[in-house]
Tab-separated table of N, CA and C in Angstrom:
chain	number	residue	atom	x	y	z
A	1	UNK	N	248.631	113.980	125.558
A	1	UNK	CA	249.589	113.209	124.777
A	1	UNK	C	249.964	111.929	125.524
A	2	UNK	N	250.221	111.223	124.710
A	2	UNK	CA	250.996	109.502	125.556
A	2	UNK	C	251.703	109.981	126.343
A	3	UNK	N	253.170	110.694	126.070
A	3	UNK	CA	253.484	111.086	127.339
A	3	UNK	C	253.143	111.272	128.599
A	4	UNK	N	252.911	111.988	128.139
A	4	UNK	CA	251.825	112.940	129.560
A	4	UNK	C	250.805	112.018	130.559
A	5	UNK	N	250.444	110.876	129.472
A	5	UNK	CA	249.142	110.357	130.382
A	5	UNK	C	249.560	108.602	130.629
A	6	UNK	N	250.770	108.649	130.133
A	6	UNK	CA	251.661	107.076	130.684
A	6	UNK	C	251.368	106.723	132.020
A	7	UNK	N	252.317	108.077	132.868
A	7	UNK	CA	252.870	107.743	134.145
A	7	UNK	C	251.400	107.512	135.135
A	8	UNK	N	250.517	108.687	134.966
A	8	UNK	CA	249.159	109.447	135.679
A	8	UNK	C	248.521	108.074	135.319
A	9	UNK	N	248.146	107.180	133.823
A	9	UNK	CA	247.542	106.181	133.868
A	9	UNK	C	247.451	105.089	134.277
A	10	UNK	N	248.931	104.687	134.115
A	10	UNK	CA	249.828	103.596	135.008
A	10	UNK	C	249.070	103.985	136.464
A	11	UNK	N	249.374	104.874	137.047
A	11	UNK	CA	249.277	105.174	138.275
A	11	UNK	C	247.502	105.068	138.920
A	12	UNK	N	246.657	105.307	137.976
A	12	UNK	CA	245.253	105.534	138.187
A	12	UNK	C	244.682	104.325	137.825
A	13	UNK	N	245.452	103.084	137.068
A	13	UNK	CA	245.108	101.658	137.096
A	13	UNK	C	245.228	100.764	138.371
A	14	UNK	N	246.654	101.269	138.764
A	14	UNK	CA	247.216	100.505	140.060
A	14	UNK	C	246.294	101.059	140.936
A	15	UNK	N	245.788	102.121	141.602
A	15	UNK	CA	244.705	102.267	142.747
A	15	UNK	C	243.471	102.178	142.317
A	16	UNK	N	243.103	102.585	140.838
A	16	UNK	CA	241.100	102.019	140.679
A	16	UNK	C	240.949	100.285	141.097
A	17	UNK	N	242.183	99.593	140.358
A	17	UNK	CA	242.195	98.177	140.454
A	17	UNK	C	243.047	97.513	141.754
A	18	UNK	N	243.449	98.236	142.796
A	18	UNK	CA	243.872	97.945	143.721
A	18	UNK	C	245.669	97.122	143.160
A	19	UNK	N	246.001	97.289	142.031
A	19	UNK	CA	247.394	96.204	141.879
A	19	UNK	C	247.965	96.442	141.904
A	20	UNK	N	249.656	96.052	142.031
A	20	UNK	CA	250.580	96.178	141.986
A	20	UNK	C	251.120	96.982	140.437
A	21	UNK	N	252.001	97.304	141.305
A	21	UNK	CA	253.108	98.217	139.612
A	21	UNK	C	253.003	96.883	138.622
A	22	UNK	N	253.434	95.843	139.236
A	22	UNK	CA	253.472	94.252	138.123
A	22	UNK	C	252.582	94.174	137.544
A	23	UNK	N	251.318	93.957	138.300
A	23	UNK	CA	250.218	93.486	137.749
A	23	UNK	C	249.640	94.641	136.572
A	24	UNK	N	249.803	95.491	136.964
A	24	UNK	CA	249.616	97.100	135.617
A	24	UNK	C	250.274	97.041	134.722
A	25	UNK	N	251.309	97.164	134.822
A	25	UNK	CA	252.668	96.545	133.805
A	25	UNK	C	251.919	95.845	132.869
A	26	UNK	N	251.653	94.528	133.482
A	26	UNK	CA	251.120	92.861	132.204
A	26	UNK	C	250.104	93.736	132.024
A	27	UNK	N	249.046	94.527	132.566
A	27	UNK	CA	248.022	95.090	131.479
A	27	UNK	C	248.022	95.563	130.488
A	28	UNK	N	248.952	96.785	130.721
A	28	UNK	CA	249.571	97.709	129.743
A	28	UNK	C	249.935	97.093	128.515
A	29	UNK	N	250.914	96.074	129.246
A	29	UNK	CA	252.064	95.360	127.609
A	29	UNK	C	251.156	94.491	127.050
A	30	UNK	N	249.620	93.863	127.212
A	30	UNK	CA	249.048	93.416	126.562
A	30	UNK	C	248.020	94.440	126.162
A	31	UNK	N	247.412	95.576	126.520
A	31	UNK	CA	247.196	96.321	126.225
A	31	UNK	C	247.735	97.738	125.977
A	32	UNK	N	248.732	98.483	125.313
A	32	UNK	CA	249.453	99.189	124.911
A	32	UNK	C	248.376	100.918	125.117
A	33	UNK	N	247.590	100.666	124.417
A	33	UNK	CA	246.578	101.881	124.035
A	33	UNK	C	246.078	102.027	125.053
A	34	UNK	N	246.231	101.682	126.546
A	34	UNK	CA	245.487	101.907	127.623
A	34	UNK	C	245.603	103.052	128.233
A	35	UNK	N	247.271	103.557	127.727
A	35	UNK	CA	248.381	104.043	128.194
A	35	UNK	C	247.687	105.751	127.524
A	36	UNK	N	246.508	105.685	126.123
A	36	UNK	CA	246.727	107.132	125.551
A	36	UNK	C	244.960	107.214	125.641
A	37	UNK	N	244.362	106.155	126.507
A	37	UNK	CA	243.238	106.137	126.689
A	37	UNK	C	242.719	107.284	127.590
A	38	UNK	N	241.073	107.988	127.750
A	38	UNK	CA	240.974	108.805	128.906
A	38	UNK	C	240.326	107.822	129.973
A	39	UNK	N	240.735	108.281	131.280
A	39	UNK	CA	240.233	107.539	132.567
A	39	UNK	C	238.826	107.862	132.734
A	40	UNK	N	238.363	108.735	132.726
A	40	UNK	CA	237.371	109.793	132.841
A	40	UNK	C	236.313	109.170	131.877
A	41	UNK	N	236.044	109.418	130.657
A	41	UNK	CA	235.543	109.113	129.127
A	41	UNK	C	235.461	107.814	128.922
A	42	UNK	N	236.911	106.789	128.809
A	42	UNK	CA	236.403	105.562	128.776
A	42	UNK	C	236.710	104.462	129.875
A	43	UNK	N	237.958	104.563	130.575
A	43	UNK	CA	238.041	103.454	131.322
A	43	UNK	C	237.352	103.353	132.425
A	44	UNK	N	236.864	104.765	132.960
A	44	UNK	CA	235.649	104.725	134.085
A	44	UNK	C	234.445	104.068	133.780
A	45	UNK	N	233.988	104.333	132.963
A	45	UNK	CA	232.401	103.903	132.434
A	45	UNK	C	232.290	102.690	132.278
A	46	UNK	N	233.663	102.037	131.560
A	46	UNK	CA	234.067	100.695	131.191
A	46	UNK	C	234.259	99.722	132.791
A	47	UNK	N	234.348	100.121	133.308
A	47	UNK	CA	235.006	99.988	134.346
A	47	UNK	C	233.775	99.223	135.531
A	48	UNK	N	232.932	100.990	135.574
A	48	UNK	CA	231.246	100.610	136.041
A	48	UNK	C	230.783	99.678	136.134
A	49	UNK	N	230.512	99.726	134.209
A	49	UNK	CA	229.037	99.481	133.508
A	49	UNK	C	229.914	97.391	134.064
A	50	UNK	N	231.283	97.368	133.726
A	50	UNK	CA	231.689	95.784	134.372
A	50	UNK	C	230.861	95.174	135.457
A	51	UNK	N	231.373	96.112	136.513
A	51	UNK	CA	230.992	95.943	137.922
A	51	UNK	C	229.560	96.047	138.228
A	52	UNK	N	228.426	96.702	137.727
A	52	UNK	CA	227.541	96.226	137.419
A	52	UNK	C	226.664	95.135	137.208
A	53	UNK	N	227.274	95.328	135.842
A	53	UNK	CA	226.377	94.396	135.000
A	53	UNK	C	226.835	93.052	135.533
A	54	UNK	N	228.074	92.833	135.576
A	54	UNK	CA	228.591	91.386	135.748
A	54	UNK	C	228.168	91.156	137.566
A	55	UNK	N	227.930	92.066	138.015
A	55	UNK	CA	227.587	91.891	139.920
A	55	UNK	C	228.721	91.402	140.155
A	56	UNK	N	229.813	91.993	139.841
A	56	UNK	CA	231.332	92.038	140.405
A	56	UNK	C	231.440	93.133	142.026
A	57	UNK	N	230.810	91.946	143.057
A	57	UNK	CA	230.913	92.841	144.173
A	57	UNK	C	232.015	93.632	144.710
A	58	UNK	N	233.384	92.791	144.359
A	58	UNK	CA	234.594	93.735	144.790
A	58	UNK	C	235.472	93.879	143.649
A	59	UNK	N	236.655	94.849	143.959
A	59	UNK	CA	237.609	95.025	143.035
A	59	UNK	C	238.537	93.744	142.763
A	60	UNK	N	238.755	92.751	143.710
A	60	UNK	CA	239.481	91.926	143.295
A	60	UNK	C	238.704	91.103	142.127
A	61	UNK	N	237.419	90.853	142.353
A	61	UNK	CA	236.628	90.148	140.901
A	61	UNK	C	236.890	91.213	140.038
A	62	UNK	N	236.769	92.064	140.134
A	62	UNK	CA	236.700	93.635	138.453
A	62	UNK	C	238.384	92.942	138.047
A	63	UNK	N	239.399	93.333	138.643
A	63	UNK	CA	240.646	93.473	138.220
A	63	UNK	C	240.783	91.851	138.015
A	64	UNK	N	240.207	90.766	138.236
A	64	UNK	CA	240.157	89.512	137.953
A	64	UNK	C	239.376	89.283	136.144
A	65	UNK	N	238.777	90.189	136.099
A	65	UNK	CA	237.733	89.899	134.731
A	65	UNK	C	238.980	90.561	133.990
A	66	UNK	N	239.415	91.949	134.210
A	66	UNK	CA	240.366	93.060	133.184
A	66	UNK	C	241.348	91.829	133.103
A	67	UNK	N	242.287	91.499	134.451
A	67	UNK	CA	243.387	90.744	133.880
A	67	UNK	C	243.342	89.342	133.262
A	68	UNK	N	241.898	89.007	133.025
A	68	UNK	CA	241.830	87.769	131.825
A	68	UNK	C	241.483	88.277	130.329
A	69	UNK	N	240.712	89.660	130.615
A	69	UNK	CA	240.954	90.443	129.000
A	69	UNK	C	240.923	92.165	128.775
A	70	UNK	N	242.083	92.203	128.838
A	70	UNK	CA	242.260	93.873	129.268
A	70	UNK	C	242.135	94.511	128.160
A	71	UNK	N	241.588	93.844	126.888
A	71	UNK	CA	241.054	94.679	125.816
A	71	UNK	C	239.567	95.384	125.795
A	72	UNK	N	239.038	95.065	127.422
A	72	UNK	CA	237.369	95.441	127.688
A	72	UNK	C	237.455	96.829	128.318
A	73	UNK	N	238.830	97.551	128.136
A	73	UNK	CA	239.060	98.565	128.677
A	73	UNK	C	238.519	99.706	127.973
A	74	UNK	N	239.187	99.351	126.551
A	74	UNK	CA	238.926	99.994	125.249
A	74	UNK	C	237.693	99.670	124.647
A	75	UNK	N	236.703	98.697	125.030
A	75	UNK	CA	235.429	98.464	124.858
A	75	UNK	C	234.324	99.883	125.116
A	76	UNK	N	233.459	100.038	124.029
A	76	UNK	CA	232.562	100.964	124.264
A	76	UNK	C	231.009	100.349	124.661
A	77	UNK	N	230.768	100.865	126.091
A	77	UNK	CA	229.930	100.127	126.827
A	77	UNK	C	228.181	100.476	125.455
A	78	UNK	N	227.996	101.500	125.038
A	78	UNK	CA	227.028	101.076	124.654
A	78	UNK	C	226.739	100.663	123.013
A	79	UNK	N	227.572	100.487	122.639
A	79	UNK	CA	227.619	100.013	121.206
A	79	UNK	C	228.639	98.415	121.031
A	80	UNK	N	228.948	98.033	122.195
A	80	UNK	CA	229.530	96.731	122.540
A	80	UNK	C	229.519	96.372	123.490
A	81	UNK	N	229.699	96.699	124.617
A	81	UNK	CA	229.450	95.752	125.904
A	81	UNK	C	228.068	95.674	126.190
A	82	UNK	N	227.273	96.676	126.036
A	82	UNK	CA	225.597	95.935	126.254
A	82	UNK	C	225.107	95.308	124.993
A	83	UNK	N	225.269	95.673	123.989
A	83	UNK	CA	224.751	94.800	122.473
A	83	UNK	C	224.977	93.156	123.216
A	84	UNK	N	226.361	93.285	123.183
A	84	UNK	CA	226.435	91.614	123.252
A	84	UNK	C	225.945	90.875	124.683
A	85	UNK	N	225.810	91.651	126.018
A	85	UNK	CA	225.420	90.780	126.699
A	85	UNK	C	223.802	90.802	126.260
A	86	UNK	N	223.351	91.711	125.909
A	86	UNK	CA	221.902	91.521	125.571
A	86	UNK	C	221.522	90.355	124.627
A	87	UNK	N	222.749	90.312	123.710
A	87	UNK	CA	222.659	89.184	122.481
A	87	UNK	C	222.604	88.084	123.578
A	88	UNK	N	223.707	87.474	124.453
A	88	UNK	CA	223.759	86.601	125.108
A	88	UNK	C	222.613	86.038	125.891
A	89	UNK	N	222.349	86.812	126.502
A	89	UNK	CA	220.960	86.721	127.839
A	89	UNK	C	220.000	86.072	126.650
A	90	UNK	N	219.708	86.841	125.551
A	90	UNK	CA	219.073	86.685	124.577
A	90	UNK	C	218.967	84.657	124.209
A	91	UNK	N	220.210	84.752	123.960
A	91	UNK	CA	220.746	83.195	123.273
A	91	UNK	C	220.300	82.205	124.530
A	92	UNK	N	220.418	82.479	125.529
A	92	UNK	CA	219.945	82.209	127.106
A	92	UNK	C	218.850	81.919	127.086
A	93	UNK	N	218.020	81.910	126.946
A	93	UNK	CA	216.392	82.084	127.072
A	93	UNK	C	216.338	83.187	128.160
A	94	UNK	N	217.209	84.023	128.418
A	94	UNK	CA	216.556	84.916	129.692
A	94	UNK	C	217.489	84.876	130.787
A	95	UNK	N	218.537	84.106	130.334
A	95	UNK	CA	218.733	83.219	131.933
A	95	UNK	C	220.287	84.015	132.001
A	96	UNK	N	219.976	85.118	132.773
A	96	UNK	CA	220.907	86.550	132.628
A	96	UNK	C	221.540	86.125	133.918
A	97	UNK	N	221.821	85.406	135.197
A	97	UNK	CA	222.536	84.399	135.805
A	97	UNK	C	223.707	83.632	135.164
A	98	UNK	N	223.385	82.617	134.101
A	98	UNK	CA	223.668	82.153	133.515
A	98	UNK	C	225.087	82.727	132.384
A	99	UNK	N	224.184	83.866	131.985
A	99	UNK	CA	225.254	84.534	131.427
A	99	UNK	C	226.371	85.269	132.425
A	100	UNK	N	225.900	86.293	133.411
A	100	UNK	CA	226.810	86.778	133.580
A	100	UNK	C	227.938	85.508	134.301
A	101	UNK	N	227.694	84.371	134.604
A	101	UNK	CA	228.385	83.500	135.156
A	101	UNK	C	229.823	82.713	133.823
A	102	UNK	N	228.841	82.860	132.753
A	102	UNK	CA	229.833	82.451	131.421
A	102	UNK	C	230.889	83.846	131.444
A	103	UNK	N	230.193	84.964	131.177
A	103	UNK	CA	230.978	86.392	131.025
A	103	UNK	C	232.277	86.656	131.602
A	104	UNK	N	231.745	86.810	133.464
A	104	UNK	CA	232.961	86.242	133.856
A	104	UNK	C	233.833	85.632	134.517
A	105	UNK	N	233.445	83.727	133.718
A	105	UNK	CA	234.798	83.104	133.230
A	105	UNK	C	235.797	82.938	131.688
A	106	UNK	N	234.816	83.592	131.033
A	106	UNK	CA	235.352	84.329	129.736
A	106	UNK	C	235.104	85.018	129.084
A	107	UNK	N	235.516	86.704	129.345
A	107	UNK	CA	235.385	87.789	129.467
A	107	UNK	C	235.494	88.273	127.857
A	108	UNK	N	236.237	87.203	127.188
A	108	UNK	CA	236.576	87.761	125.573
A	108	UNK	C	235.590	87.221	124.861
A	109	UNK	N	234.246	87.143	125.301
A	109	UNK	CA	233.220	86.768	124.296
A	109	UNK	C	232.726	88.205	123.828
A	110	UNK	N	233.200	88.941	124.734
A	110	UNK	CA	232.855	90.433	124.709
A	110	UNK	C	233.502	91.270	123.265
A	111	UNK	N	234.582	90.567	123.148
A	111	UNK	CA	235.628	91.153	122.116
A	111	UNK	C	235.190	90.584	121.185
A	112	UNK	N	234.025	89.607	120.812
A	112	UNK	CA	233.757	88.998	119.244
A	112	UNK	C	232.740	90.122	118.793
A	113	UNK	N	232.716	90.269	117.418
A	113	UNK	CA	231.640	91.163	116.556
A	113	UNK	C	230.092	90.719	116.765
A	114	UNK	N	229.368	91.132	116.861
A	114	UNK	CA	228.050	90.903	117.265
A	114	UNK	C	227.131	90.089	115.394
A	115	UNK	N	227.692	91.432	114.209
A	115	UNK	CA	227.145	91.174	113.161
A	115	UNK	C	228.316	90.492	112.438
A	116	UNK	N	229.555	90.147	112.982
A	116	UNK	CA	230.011	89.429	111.567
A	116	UNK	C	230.811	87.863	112.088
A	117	UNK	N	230.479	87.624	113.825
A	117	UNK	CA	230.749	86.476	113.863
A	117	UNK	C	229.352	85.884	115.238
A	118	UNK	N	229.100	86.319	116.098
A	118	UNK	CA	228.135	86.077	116.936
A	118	UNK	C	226.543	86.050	116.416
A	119	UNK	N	225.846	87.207	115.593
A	119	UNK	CA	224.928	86.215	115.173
A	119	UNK	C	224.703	85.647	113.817
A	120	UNK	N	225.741	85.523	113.141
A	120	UNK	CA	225.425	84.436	111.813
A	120	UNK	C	225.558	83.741	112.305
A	121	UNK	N	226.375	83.036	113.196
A	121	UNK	CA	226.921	81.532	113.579
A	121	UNK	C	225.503	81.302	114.175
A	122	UNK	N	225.081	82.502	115.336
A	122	UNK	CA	223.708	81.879	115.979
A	122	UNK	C	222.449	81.466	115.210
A	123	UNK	N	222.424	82.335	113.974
A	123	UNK	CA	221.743	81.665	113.036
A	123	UNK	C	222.075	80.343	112.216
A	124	UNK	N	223.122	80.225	111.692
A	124	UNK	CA	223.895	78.688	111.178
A	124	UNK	C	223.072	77.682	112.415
A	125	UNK	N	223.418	77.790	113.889
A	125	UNK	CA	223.252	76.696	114.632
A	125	UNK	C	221.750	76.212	114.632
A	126	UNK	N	220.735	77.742	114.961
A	126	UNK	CA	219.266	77.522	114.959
A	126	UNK	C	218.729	76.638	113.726
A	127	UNK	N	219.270	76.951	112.328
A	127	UNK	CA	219.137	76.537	111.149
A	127	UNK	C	219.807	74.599	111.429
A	128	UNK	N	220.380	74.648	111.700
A	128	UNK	CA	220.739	73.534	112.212
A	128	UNK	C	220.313	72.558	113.394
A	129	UNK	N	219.329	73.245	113.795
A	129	UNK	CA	218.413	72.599	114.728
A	129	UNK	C	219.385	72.157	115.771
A	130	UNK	N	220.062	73.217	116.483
A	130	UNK	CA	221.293	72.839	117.498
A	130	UNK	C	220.270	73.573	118.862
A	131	UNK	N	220.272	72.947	120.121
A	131	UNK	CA	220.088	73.484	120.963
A	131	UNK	C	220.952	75.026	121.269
A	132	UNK	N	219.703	75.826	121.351
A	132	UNK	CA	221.025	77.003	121.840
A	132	UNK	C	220.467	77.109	123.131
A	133	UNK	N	221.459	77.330	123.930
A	133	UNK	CA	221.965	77.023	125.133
A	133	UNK	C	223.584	77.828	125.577
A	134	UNK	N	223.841	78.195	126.980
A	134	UNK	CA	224.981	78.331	127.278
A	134	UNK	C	226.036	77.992	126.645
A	135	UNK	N	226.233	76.606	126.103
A	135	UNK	CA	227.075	75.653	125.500
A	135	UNK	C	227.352	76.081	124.484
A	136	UNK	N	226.238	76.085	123.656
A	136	UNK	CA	226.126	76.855	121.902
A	136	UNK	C	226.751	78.224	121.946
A	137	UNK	N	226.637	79.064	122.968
A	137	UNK	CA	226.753	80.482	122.931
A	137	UNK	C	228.648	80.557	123.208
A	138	UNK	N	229.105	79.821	123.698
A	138	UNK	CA	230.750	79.293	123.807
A	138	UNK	C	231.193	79.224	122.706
A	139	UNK	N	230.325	78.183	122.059
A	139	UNK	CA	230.761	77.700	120.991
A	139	UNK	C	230.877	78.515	119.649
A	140	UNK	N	229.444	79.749	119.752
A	140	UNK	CA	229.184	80.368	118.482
A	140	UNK	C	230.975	81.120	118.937
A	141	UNK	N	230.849	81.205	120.275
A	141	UNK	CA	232.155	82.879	120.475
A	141	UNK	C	233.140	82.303	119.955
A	142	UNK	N	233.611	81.003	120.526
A	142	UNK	CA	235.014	80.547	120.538
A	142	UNK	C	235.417	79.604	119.788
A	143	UNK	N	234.865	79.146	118.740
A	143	UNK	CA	235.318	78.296	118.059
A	143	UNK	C	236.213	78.791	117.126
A	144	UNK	N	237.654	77.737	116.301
A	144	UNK	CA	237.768	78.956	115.137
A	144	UNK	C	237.409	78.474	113.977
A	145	UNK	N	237.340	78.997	113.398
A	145	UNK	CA	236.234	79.382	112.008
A	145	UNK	C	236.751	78.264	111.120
A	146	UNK	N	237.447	77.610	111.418
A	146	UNK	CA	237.540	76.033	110.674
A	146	UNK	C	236.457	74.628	111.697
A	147	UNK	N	236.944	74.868	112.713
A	147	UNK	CA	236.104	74.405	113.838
A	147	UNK	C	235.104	74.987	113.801
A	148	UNK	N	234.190	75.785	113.187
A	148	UNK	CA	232.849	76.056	113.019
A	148	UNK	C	232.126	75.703	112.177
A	149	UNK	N	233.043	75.500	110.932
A	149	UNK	CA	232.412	75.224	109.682
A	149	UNK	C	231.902	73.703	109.759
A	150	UNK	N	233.186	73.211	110.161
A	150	UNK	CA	233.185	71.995	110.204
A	150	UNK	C	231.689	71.295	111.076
């Protein structure tokens, strides 16, 4: 129950991520559901598959990527966190450097939909004879959808 797994989670954020009670705190209150999440099931794996993939050699880079988007907690590594970096590397020509270097300095490209905003737009741009490139791949994530159309 939330109860039950508040205090123990709170507590198992602050030493996986090395932070302060503060710094857990701002996770939490921007992420709420972290709090009724399992450590074990998802925030471990999530956690990993980060440190990994992104070649986040220490915890201060891991807890540097979470506290720019602590919704990658609740991310399911194989039906969203590898889809999209694969999409990315993809949009890359290959150049999986490249990406994980975009990834993470902005970690919430992770949080866009793969089929209902990342690759139509990538198709719109190709159709448009737009270089895709690093640049484009920003752009498909982060633009907003008036600024895209346009």
């Amino acid at each position: 129950s939330i109860p039950n797994n508040m205090e123990p989670n709170l507590q198992w954020l602050e030493r996986r991520l090395r932070l302060t009670t503060g710094q857990a705190r701002k996770i939490v209150q921007r992420l709420p559901q972290i709090l009724s999440l399992s450590t074990e099931e998802t925030i471990e794996p999530t956690l990993q598959w980060l440190q990994e993939e992104l070649l986040l050699s220490t915890t201060t880079e891991l807890a540097t990527v979470i506290d720019k988007m602590p919704t990658l907690l609740s991310c399911n590594v194989d039906t969203n966190l590898q889809p999209t970096l694969e999409f990315c590397v993809d949009v890359c020509g290959g150049d999986r450097p490249m990406v994980i270097s975009i990834l993470k300095a902005d970690p919430s490209i992770f949080c866009y939909s793969l089929e209902k905003r990342l690759k139509p737009r990538l198709k719109k741009a190709k159709d448009a004879d737009l270089q895709i490139d690093g640049l484009i791949l920003r752009q498909i994530a982060k633009s907003t959808h008036d600024k895209w159309k346009a």
